[in-house]
Short mmCIF file of C-alpha atoms and ligand atoms in Angstrom, two decimals:
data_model
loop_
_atom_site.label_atom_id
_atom_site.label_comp_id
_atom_site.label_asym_id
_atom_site.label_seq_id
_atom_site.Cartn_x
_atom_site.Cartn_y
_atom_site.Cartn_z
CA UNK C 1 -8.66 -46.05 -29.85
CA UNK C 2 -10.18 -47.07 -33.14
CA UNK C 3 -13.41 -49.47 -32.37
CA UNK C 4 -13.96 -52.30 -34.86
CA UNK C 5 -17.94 -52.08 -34.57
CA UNK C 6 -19.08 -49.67 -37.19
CA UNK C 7 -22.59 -48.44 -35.86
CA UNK C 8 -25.42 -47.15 -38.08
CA UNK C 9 -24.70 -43.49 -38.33
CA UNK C 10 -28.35 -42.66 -37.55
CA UNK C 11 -31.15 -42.36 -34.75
CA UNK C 12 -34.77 -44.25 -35.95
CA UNK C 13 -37.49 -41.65 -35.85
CA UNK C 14 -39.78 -43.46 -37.86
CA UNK C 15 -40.65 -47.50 -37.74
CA UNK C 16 -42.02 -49.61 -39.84
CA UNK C 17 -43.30 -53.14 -38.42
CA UNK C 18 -42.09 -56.36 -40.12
CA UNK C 19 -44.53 -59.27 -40.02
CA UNK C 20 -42.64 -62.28 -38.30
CA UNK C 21 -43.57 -65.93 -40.13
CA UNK C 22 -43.06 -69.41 -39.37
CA UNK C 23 -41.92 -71.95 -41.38
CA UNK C 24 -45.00 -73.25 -41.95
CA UNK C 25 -46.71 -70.21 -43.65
CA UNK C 26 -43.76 -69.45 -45.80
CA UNK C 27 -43.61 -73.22 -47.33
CA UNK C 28 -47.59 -72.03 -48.20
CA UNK C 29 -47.12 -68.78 -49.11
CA UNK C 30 -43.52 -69.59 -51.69
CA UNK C 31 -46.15 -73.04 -53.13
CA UNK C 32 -48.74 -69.98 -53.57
CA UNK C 33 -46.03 -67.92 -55.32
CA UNK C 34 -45.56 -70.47 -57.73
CA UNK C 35 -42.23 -70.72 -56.42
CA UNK C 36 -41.33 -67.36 -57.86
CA UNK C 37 -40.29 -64.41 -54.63
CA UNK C 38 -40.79 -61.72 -57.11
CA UNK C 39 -45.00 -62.95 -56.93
CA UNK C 40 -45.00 -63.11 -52.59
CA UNK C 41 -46.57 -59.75 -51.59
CA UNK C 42 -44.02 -58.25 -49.51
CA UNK C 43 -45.74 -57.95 -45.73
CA UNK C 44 -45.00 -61.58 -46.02
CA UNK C 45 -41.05 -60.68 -46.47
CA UNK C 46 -39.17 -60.34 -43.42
CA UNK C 47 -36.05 -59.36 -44.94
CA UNK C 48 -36.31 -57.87 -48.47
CA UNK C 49 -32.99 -57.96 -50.26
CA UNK C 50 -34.93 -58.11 -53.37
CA UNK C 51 -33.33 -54.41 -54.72
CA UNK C 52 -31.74 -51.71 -53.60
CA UNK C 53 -33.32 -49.28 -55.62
CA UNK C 54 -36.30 -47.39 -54.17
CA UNK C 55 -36.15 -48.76 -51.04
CA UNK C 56 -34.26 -46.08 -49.23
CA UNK C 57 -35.72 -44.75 -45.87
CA UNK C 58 -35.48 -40.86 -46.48
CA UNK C 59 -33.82 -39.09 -43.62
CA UNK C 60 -35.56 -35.87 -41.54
CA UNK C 61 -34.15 -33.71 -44.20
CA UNK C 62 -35.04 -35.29 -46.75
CA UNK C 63 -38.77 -35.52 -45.36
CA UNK C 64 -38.79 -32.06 -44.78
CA UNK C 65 -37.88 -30.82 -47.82
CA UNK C 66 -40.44 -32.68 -49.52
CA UNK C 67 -43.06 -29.66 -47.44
CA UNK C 68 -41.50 -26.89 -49.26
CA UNK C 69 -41.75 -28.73 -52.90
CA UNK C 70 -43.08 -26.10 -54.91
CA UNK C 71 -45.64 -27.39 -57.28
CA UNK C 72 -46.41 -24.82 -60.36
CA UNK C 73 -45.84 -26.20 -63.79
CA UNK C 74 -42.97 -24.08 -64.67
CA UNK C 75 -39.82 -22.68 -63.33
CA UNK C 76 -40.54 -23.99 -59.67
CA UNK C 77 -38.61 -23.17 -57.21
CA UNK C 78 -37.99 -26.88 -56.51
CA UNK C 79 -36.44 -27.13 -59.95
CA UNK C 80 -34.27 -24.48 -59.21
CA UNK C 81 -32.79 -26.19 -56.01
CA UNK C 82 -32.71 -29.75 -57.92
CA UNK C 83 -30.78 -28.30 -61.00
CA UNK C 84 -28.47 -26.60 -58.59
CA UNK C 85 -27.43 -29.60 -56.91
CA UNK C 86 -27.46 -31.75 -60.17
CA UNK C 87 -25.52 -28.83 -61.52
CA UNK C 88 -23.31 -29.03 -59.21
CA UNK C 89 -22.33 -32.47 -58.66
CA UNK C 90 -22.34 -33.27 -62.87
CA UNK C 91 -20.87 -30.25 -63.73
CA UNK C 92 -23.33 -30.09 -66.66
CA UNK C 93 -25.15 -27.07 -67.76
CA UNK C 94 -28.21 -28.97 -68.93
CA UNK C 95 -30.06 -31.15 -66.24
CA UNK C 96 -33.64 -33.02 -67.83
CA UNK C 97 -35.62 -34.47 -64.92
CA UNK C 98 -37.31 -37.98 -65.19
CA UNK C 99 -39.32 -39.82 -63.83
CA UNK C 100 -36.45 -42.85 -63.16
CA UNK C 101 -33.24 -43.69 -65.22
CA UNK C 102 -34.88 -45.60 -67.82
CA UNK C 103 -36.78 -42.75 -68.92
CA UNK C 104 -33.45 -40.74 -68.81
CA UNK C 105 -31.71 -43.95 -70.85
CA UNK C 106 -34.73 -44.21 -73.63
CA UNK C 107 -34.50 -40.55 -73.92
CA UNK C 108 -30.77 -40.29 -74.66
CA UNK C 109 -29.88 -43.95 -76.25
CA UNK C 110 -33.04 -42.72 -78.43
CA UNK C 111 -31.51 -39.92 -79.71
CA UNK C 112 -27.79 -41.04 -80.37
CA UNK C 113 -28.76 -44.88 -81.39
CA UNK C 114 -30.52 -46.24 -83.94
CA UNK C 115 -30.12 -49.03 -86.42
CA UNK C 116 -26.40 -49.73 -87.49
CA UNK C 117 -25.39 -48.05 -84.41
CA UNK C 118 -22.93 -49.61 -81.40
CA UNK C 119 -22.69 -48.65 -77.64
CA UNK C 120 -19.98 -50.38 -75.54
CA UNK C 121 -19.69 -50.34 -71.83
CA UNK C 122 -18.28 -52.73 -69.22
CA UNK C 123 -21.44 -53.79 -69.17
CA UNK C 124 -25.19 -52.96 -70.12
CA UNK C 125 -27.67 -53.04 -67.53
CA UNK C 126 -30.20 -54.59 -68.76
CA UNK C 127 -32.67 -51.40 -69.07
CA UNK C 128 -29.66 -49.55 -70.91
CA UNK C 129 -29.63 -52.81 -73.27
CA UNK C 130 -33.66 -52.90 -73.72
CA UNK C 131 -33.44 -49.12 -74.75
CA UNK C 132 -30.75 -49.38 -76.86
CA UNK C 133 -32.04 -52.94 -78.73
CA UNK C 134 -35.14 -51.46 -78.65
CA UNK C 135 -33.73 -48.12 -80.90
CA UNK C 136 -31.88 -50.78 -83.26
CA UNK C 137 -29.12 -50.11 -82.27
CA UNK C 138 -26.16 -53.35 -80.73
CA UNK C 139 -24.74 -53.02 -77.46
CA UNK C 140 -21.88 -55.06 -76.88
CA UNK C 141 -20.29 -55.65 -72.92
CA UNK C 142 -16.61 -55.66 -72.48
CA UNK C 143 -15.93 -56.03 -69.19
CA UNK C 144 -12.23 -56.05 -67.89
CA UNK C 145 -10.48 -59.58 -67.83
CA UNK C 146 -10.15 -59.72 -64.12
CA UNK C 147 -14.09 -59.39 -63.23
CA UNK C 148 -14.80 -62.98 -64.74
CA UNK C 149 -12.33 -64.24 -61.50
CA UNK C 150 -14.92 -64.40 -59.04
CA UNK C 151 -11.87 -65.37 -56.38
CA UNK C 152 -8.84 -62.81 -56.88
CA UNK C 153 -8.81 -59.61 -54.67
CA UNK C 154 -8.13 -57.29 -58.08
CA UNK C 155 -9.44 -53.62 -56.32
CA UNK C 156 -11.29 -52.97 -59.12
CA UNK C 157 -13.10 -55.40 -61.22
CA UNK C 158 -16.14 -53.19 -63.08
CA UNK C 159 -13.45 -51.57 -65.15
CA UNK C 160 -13.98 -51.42 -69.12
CA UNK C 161 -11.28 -53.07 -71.17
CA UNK C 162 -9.58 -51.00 -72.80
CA UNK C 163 -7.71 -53.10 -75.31
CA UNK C 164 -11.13 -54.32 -76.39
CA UNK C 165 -12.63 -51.01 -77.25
CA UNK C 166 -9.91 -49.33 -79.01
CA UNK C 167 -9.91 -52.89 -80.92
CA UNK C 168 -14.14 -52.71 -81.43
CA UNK C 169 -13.97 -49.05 -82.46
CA UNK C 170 -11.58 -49.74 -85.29
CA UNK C 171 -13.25 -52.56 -85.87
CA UNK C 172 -17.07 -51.42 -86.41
CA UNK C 173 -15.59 -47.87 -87.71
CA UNK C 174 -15.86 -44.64 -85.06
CA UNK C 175 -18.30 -43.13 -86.89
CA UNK C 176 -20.83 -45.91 -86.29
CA UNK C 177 -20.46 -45.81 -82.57
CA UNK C 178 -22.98 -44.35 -80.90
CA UNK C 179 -21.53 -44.07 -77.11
CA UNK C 180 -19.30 -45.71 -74.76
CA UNK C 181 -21.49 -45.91 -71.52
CA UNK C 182 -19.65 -46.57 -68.22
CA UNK C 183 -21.62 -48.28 -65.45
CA UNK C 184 -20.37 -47.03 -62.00
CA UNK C 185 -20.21 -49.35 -59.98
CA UNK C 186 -20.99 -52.01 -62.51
CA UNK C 187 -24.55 -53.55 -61.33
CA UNK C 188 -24.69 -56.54 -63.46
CA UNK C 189 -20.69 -57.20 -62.99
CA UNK C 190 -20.98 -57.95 -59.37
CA UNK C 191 -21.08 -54.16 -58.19
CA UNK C 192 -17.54 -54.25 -58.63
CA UNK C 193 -16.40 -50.35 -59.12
CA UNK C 194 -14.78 -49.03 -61.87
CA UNK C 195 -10.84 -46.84 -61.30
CA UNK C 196 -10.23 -43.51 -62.03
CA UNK C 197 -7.31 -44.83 -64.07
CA UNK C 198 -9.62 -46.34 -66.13
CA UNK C 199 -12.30 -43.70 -66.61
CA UNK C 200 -9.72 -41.83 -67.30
CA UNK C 201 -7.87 -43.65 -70.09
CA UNK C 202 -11.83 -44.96 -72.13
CA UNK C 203 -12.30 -40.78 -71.77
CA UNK C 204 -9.19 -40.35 -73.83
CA UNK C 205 -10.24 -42.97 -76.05
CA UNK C 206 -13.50 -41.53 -76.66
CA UNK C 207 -11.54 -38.02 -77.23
CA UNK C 208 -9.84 -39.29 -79.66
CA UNK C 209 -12.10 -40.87 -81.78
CA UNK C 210 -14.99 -38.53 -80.93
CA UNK C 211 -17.19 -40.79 -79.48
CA UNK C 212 -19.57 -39.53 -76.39
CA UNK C 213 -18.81 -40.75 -73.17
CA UNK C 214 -21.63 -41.48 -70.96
CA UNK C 215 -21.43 -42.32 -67.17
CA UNK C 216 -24.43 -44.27 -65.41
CA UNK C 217 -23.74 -42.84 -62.43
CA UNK C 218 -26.56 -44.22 -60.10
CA UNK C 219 -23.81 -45.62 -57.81
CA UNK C 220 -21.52 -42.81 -57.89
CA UNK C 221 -20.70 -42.20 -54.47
CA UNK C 222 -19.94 -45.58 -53.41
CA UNK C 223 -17.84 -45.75 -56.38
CA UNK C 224 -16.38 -42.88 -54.81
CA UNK C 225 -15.57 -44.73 -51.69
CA UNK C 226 -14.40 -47.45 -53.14
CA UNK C 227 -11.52 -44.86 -55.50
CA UNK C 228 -10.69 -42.93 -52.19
CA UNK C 229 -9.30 -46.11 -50.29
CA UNK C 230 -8.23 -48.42 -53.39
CA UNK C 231 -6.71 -45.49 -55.44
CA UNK C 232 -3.51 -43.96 -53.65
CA UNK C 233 -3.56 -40.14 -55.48
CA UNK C 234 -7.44 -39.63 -54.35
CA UNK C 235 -7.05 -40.40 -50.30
CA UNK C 236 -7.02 -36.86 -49.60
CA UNK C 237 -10.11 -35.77 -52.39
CA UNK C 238 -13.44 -35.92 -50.51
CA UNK C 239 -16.06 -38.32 -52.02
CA UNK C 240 -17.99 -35.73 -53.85
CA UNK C 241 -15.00 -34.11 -55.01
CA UNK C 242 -13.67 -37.81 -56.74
CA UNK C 243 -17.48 -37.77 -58.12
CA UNK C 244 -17.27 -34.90 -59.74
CA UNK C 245 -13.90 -35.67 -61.55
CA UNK C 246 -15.46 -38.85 -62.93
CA UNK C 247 -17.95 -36.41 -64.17
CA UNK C 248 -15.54 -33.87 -65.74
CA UNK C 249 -14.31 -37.33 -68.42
CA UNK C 250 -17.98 -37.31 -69.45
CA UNK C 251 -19.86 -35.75 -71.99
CA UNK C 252 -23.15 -37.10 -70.60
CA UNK C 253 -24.74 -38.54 -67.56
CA UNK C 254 -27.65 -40.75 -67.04
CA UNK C 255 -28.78 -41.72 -63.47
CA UNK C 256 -31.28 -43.47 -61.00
CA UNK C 257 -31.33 -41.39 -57.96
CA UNK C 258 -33.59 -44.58 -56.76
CA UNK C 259 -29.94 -45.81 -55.64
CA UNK C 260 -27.66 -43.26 -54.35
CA UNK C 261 -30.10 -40.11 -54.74
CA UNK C 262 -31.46 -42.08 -51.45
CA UNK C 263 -35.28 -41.54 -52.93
CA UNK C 264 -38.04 -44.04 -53.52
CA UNK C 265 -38.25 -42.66 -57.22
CA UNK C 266 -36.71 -40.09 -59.70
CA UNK C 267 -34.02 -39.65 -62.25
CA UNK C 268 -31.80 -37.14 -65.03
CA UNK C 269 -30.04 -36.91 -67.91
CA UNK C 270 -27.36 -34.63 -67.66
CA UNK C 271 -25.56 -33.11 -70.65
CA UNK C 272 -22.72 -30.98 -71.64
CA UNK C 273 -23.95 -29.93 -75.29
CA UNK C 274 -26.38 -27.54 -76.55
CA UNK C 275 -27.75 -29.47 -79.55
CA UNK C 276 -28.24 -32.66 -77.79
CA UNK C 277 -29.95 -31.34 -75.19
CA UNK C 278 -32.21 -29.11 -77.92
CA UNK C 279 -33.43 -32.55 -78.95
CA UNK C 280 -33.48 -34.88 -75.71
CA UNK C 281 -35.96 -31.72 -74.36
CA UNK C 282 -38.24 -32.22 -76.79
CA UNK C 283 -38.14 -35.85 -76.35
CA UNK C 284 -38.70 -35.27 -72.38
CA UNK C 285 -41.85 -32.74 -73.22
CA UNK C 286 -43.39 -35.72 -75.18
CA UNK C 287 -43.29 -38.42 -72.68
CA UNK C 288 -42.02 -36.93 -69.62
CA UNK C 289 -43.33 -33.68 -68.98
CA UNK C 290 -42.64 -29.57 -69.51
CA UNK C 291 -38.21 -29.02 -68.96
CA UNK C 292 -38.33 -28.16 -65.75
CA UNK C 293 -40.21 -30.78 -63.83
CA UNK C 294 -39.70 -34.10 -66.55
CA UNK C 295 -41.30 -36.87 -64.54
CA UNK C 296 -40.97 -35.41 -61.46
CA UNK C 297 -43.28 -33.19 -58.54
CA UNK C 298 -41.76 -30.30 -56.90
CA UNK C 299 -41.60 -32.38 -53.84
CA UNK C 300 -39.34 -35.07 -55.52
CA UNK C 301 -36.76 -32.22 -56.60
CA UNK C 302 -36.77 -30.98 -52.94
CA UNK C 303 -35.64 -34.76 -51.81
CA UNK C 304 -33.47 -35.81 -54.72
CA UNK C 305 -31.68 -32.58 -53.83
CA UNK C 306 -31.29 -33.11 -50.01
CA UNK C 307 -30.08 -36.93 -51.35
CA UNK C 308 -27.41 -35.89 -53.31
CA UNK C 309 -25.72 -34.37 -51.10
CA UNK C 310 -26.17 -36.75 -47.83
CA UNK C 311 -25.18 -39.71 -50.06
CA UNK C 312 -21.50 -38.09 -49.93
CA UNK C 313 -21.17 -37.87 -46.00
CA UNK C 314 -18.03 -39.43 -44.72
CA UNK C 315 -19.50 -41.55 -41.84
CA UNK C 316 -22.87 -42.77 -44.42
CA UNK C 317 -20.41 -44.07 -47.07
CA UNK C 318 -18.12 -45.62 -44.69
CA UNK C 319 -21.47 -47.73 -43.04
CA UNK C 320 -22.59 -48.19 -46.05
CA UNK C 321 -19.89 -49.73 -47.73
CA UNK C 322 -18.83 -51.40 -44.79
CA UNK C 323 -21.84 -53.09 -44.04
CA UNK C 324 -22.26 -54.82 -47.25
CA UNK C 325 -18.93 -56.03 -46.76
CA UNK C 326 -19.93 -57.36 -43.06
CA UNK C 327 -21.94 -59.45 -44.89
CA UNK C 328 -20.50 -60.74 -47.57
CA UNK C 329 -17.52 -60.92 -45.51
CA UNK C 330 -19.62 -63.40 -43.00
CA UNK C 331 -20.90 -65.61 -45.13
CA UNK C 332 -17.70 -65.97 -47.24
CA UNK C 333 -16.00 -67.32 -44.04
CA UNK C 334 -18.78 -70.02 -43.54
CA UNK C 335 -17.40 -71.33 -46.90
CA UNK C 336 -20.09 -69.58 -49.05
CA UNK C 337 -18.78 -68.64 -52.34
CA UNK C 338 -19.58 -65.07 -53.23
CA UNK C 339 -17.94 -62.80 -55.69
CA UNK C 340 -15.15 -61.31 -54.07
CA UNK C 341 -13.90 -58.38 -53.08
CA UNK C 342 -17.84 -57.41 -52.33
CA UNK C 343 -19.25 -54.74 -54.03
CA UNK C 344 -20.99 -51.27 -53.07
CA UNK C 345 -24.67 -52.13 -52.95
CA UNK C 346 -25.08 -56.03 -52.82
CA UNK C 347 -23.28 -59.69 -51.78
CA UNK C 348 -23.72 -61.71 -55.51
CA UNK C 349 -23.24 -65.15 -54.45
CA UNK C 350 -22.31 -68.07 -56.80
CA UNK C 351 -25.49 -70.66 -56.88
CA UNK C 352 -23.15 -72.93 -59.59
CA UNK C 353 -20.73 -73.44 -56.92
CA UNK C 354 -23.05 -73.51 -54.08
CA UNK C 355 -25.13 -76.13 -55.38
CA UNK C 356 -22.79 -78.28 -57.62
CA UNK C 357 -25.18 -81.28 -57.86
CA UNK C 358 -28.05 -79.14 -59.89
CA UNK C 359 -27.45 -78.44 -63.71
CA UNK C 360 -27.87 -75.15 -65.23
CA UNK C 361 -30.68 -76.04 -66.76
CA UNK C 362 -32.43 -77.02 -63.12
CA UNK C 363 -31.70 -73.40 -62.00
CA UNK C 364 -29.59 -73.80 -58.95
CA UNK C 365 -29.79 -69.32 -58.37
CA UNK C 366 -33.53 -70.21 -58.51
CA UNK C 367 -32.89 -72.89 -55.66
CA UNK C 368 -31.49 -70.76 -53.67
CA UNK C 369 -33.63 -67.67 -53.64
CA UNK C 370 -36.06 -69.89 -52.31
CA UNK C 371 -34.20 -71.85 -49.86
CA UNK C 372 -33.29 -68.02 -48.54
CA UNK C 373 -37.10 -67.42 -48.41
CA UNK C 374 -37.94 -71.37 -47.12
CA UNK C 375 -35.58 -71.11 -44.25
CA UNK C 376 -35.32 -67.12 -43.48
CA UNK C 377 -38.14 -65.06 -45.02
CA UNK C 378 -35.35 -63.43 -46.85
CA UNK C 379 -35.81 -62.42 -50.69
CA UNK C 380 -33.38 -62.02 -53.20
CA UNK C 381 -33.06 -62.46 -56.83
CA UNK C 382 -31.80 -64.97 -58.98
CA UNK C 383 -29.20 -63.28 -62.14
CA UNK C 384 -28.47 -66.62 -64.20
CA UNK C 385 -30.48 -68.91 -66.46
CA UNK C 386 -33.80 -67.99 -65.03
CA UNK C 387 -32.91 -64.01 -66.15
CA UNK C 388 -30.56 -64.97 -68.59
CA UNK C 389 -30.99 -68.35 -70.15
CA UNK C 390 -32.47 -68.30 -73.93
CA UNK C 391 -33.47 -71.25 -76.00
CA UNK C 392 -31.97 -71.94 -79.47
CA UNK C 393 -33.96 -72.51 -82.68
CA UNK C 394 -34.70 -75.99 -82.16
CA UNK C 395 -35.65 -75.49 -78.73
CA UNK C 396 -32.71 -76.23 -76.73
CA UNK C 397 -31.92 -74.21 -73.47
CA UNK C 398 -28.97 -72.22 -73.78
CA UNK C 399 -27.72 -71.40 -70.01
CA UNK C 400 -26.61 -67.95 -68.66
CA UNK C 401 -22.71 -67.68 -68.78
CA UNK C 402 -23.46 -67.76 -64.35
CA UNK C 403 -25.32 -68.58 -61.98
CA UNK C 404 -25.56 -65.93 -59.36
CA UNK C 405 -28.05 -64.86 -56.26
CA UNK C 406 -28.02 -61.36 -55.42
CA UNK C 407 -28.34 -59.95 -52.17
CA UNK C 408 -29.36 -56.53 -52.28
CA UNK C 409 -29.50 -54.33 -49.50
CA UNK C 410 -31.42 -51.11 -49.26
CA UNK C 411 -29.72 -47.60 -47.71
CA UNK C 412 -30.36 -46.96 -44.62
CA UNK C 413 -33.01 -49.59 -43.78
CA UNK C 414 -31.65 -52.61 -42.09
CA UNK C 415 -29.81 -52.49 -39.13
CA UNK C 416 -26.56 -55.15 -38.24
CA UNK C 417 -28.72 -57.31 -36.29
CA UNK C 418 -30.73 -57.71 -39.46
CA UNK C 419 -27.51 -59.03 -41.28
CA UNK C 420 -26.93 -60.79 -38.15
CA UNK C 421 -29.89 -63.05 -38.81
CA UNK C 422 -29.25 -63.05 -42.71
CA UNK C 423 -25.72 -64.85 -41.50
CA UNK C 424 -27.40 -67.04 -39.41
CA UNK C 425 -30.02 -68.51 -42.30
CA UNK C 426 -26.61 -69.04 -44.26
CA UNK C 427 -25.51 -71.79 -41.80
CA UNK C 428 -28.41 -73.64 -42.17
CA UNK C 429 -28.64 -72.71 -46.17
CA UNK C 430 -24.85 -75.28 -46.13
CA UNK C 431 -26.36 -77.41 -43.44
CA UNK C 432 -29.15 -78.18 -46.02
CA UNK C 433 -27.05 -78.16 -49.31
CA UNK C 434 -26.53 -81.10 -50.61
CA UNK C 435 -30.51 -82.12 -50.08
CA UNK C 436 -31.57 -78.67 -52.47
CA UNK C 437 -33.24 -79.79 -55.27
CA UNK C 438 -33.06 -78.29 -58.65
CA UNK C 439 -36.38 -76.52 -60.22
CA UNK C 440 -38.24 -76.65 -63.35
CA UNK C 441 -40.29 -73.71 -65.13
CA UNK C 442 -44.21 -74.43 -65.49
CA UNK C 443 -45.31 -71.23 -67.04
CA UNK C 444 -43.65 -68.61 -68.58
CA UNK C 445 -44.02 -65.32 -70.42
CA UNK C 446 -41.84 -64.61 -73.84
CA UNK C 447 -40.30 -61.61 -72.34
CA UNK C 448 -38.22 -60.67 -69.25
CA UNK C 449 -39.26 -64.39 -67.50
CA UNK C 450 -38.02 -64.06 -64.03
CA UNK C 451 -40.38 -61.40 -63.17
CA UNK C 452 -43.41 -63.68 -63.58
CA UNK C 453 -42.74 -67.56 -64.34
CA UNK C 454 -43.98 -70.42 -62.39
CA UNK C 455 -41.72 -73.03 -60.83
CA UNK C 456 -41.90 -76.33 -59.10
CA UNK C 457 -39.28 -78.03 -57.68
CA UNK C 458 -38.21 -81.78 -58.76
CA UNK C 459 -39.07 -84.15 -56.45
CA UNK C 460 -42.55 -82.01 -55.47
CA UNK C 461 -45.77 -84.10 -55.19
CA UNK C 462 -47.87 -83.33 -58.10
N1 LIG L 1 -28.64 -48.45 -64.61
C1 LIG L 1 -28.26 -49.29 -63.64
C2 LIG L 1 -26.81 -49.59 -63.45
C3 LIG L 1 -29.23 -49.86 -62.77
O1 LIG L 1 -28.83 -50.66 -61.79
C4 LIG L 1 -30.59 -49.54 -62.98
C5 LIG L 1 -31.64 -50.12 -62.12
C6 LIG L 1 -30.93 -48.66 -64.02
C7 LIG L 1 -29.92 -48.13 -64.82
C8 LIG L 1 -32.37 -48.28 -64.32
O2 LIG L 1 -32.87 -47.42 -63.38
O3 LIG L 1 -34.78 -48.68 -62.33
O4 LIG L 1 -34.58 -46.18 -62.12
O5 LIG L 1 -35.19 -47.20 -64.28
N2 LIG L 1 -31.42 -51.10 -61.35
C9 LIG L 1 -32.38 -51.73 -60.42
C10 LIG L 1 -31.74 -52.90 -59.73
C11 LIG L 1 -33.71 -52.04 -61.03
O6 LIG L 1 -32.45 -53.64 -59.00
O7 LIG L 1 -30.52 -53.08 -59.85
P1 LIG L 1 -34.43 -47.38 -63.01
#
């Protein structure tokens, strides 16, 4: 008998209390906020789907590992067990520790960008596209055709086009590209995973023209998943096992363990050639600290370790994946549009089509991250004009290509009745729908604006 509830695949040991607020208070406390979720202070969250990295409640292992971290400056043994793992997983022989994966990206887009230089990947995230801007170098997204359907059931819409970069390459000359960077599962894309088929065939590009291939692997094993029951040939593989053949069509890893190391902080650089890693060490020693530590205590190594390999159980993956799904499955039936089939680590849900009535410019994402918060408590983000959206040189506000609301959820932290209730604010989110007004921005800083801008919503009293 096969049961169609899929429990959490875990005993709570350890609780921490969530602050329960009315209606009332959280109509104060968003006006207070400037009408901006990332500015609430989060004991006045009750559901925070704001990110999915950091926010992973550590397991007994995991907690008592950190007790035998192994402090000394060099050659701890904590290192040793942390490269091990790392080592094992990436098949790399040279494993740099940081402090989180944007250290690991500076340290390696760095190195191989710089001005005249072009990376390509399904798509940037946008620390990978900071770093490598901020080197000189262009990054340029070429995501696969079937990702921009938001509808279809395609089984794997994060893959890189293919036709597009052997196009690009000859296009901008090999020798001038820098890296081709695949993004697994692909964060900004929807977390939409990427195929084995297709890391496959942008490694034999990148053979071919010698080009590095790196893989931002922060989501690894629920790509994993997502290859083992989409991808006939790799049913019988085990999800560490399909991880570590992505990594064999890499020269280079970069990752996060934030997501699926299942820590609250950490990251690597992984890499499979001496001279590189000669001159990404010295880099690390500048900013990051001595090789065998980077950014990193002794206690960290002990956790990231115990991480990596929990993140690959059978019955964790199979929760995991399927309770994103559960929820994005829910609120898809209610009529909600979300990007579809749902990703590994988050429901994206489409504000434009949500909220028809409210222009681009009136930030309709923005309206509903705080209708979420209004009517549930629940944060999310907004990833459309308010992230997105530039202005042209006369002023004029030039709109995201989408308008999308992410719903994050963190490993291991929320339980189904959680994402019971996060259904349940959805009925009253359509009940309300055609009354959400849009918003406009009051304040704002010149760089990365969602983080800190001011709103007020049209129609407010002054
Ligand atoms: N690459 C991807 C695909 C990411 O999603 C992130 C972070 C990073 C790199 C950078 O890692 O935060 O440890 O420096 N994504 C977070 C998010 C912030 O909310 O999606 P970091």
């Amino acid at each position: 008998m096969i049961f169609q509830t899929i429990i959490e695949p875990f005993r709570i040991k350890s609780v921490e209390s969530i602050r329960m607020t009315t209606p009332e208070e959280r109509a104060h406390f968003l006006r207070e906020a400037h009408y901006n979720p990332f500015l609430l202070p989060s004991d006045k969250v009750l559901i925070d789907l704001l990110t999915d990295s950091g926010t992973s409640a550590m397991s007994n292992r995991q907690w008592a590992a950190m007790m035998l971290g192994d402090e000394s400056y060099a050659g701890a043994k904590s290192w040793e067990r942390f490269f091990e793992e790392v080592n094992d997983l990436t098949g790399m022989p040279h494993i740099l520790p940081t402090h989180q994966g944007r250290a690991a990206e500076r340290i390696l887009y760095g190195y191989l960008g710089g001005k005249g230089k072009y990376f390509f990947s399904n798509t940037h995230f946008d620390t990978t596209r900071a770093n490598i801007e901020f080197s000189g170098a262009t990054a340029i997204d070429l995501p696969c055709p079937e990702g921009k359907n938001f509808d279809s059931d395609e089984p794997f819409k994060g893959n890189l086009d293919t036709a597009a970069l052997k196009k690009k390459i000859v296009e901008v000359g090999a020798k001038n590209v820098a890296a081709v960077i695949l993004t697994v599962t692909n964060n900004s894309g929807g977390g939409q995973p990427v195929s084995m088929a297709n890391a496959r065939e942008v490694s034999g590009i990148c053979r071919q023209y010698h080009i590095p291939l790196v893989l931002d692997c922060c989501r690894v094993a629920e790509n994993a998943w997502f290859i083992r029951h989409r991808e006939a040939e790799y049913e019988h593989l085990t999800y560490r096992e399909i991880a570590q053949e992505m990594f064999s069509l890499a020269d280079a890893a970069v990752m996060s363990v934030k997501k699926d190391g299942l820590v609250n902080m950490g990251g690597f650089l992984a890499l499979r050639d001496q001279a590189s890693s000669d001159a990404c060490t010295n880099l690390l020693i500048i900013t990051e600290g001595f090789a065998t530590y980077g950014g990193l205590s002794g206690r960290d190594m002990e956790a990231i370790a115990v991480g990596l390999e929990e993140v690959f159980e059978a019955d964790y993956l199979h929760y995991r994946i399927r309770s994103t799904a559960y929820l994005g499955e829910h609120i898809r039936n209610k009529g909600v549009p979300v990007i579809y089939p749902i990703g590994g680590h988050a429901v994206y849900v489409d504000a434009r089509r949500l909220y028809p009535h409210i222009p681009p410019h009136e930030f309709p994402g923005q309206a509903l991250v705080c209708e979420l918060y209004q009517i549930g408590g629940i944060r999310s983000v907004e990833v459309g004009s308010v992230m997105f959206g530039k202005y042209d040189a006369n002023g004029g506000f030039v709109p995201a290509s989408q308008e999308l609301v992410r719903l994050a959820i963190p490993r291991r932290v929320y339980t189904q009745s959680h994402m019971d209730y996060v259904i349940e604010v959805f009925d009253e989110i359509l009940r309300r729908r055609e009354q959400v007004k849009g918003y406009r921005i009051t304040q704002e800083p010149p760089f990365l604006r969602h983080f800190t801008a001011h709103f007020e919503p049209f129609g407010a009293p002054a």
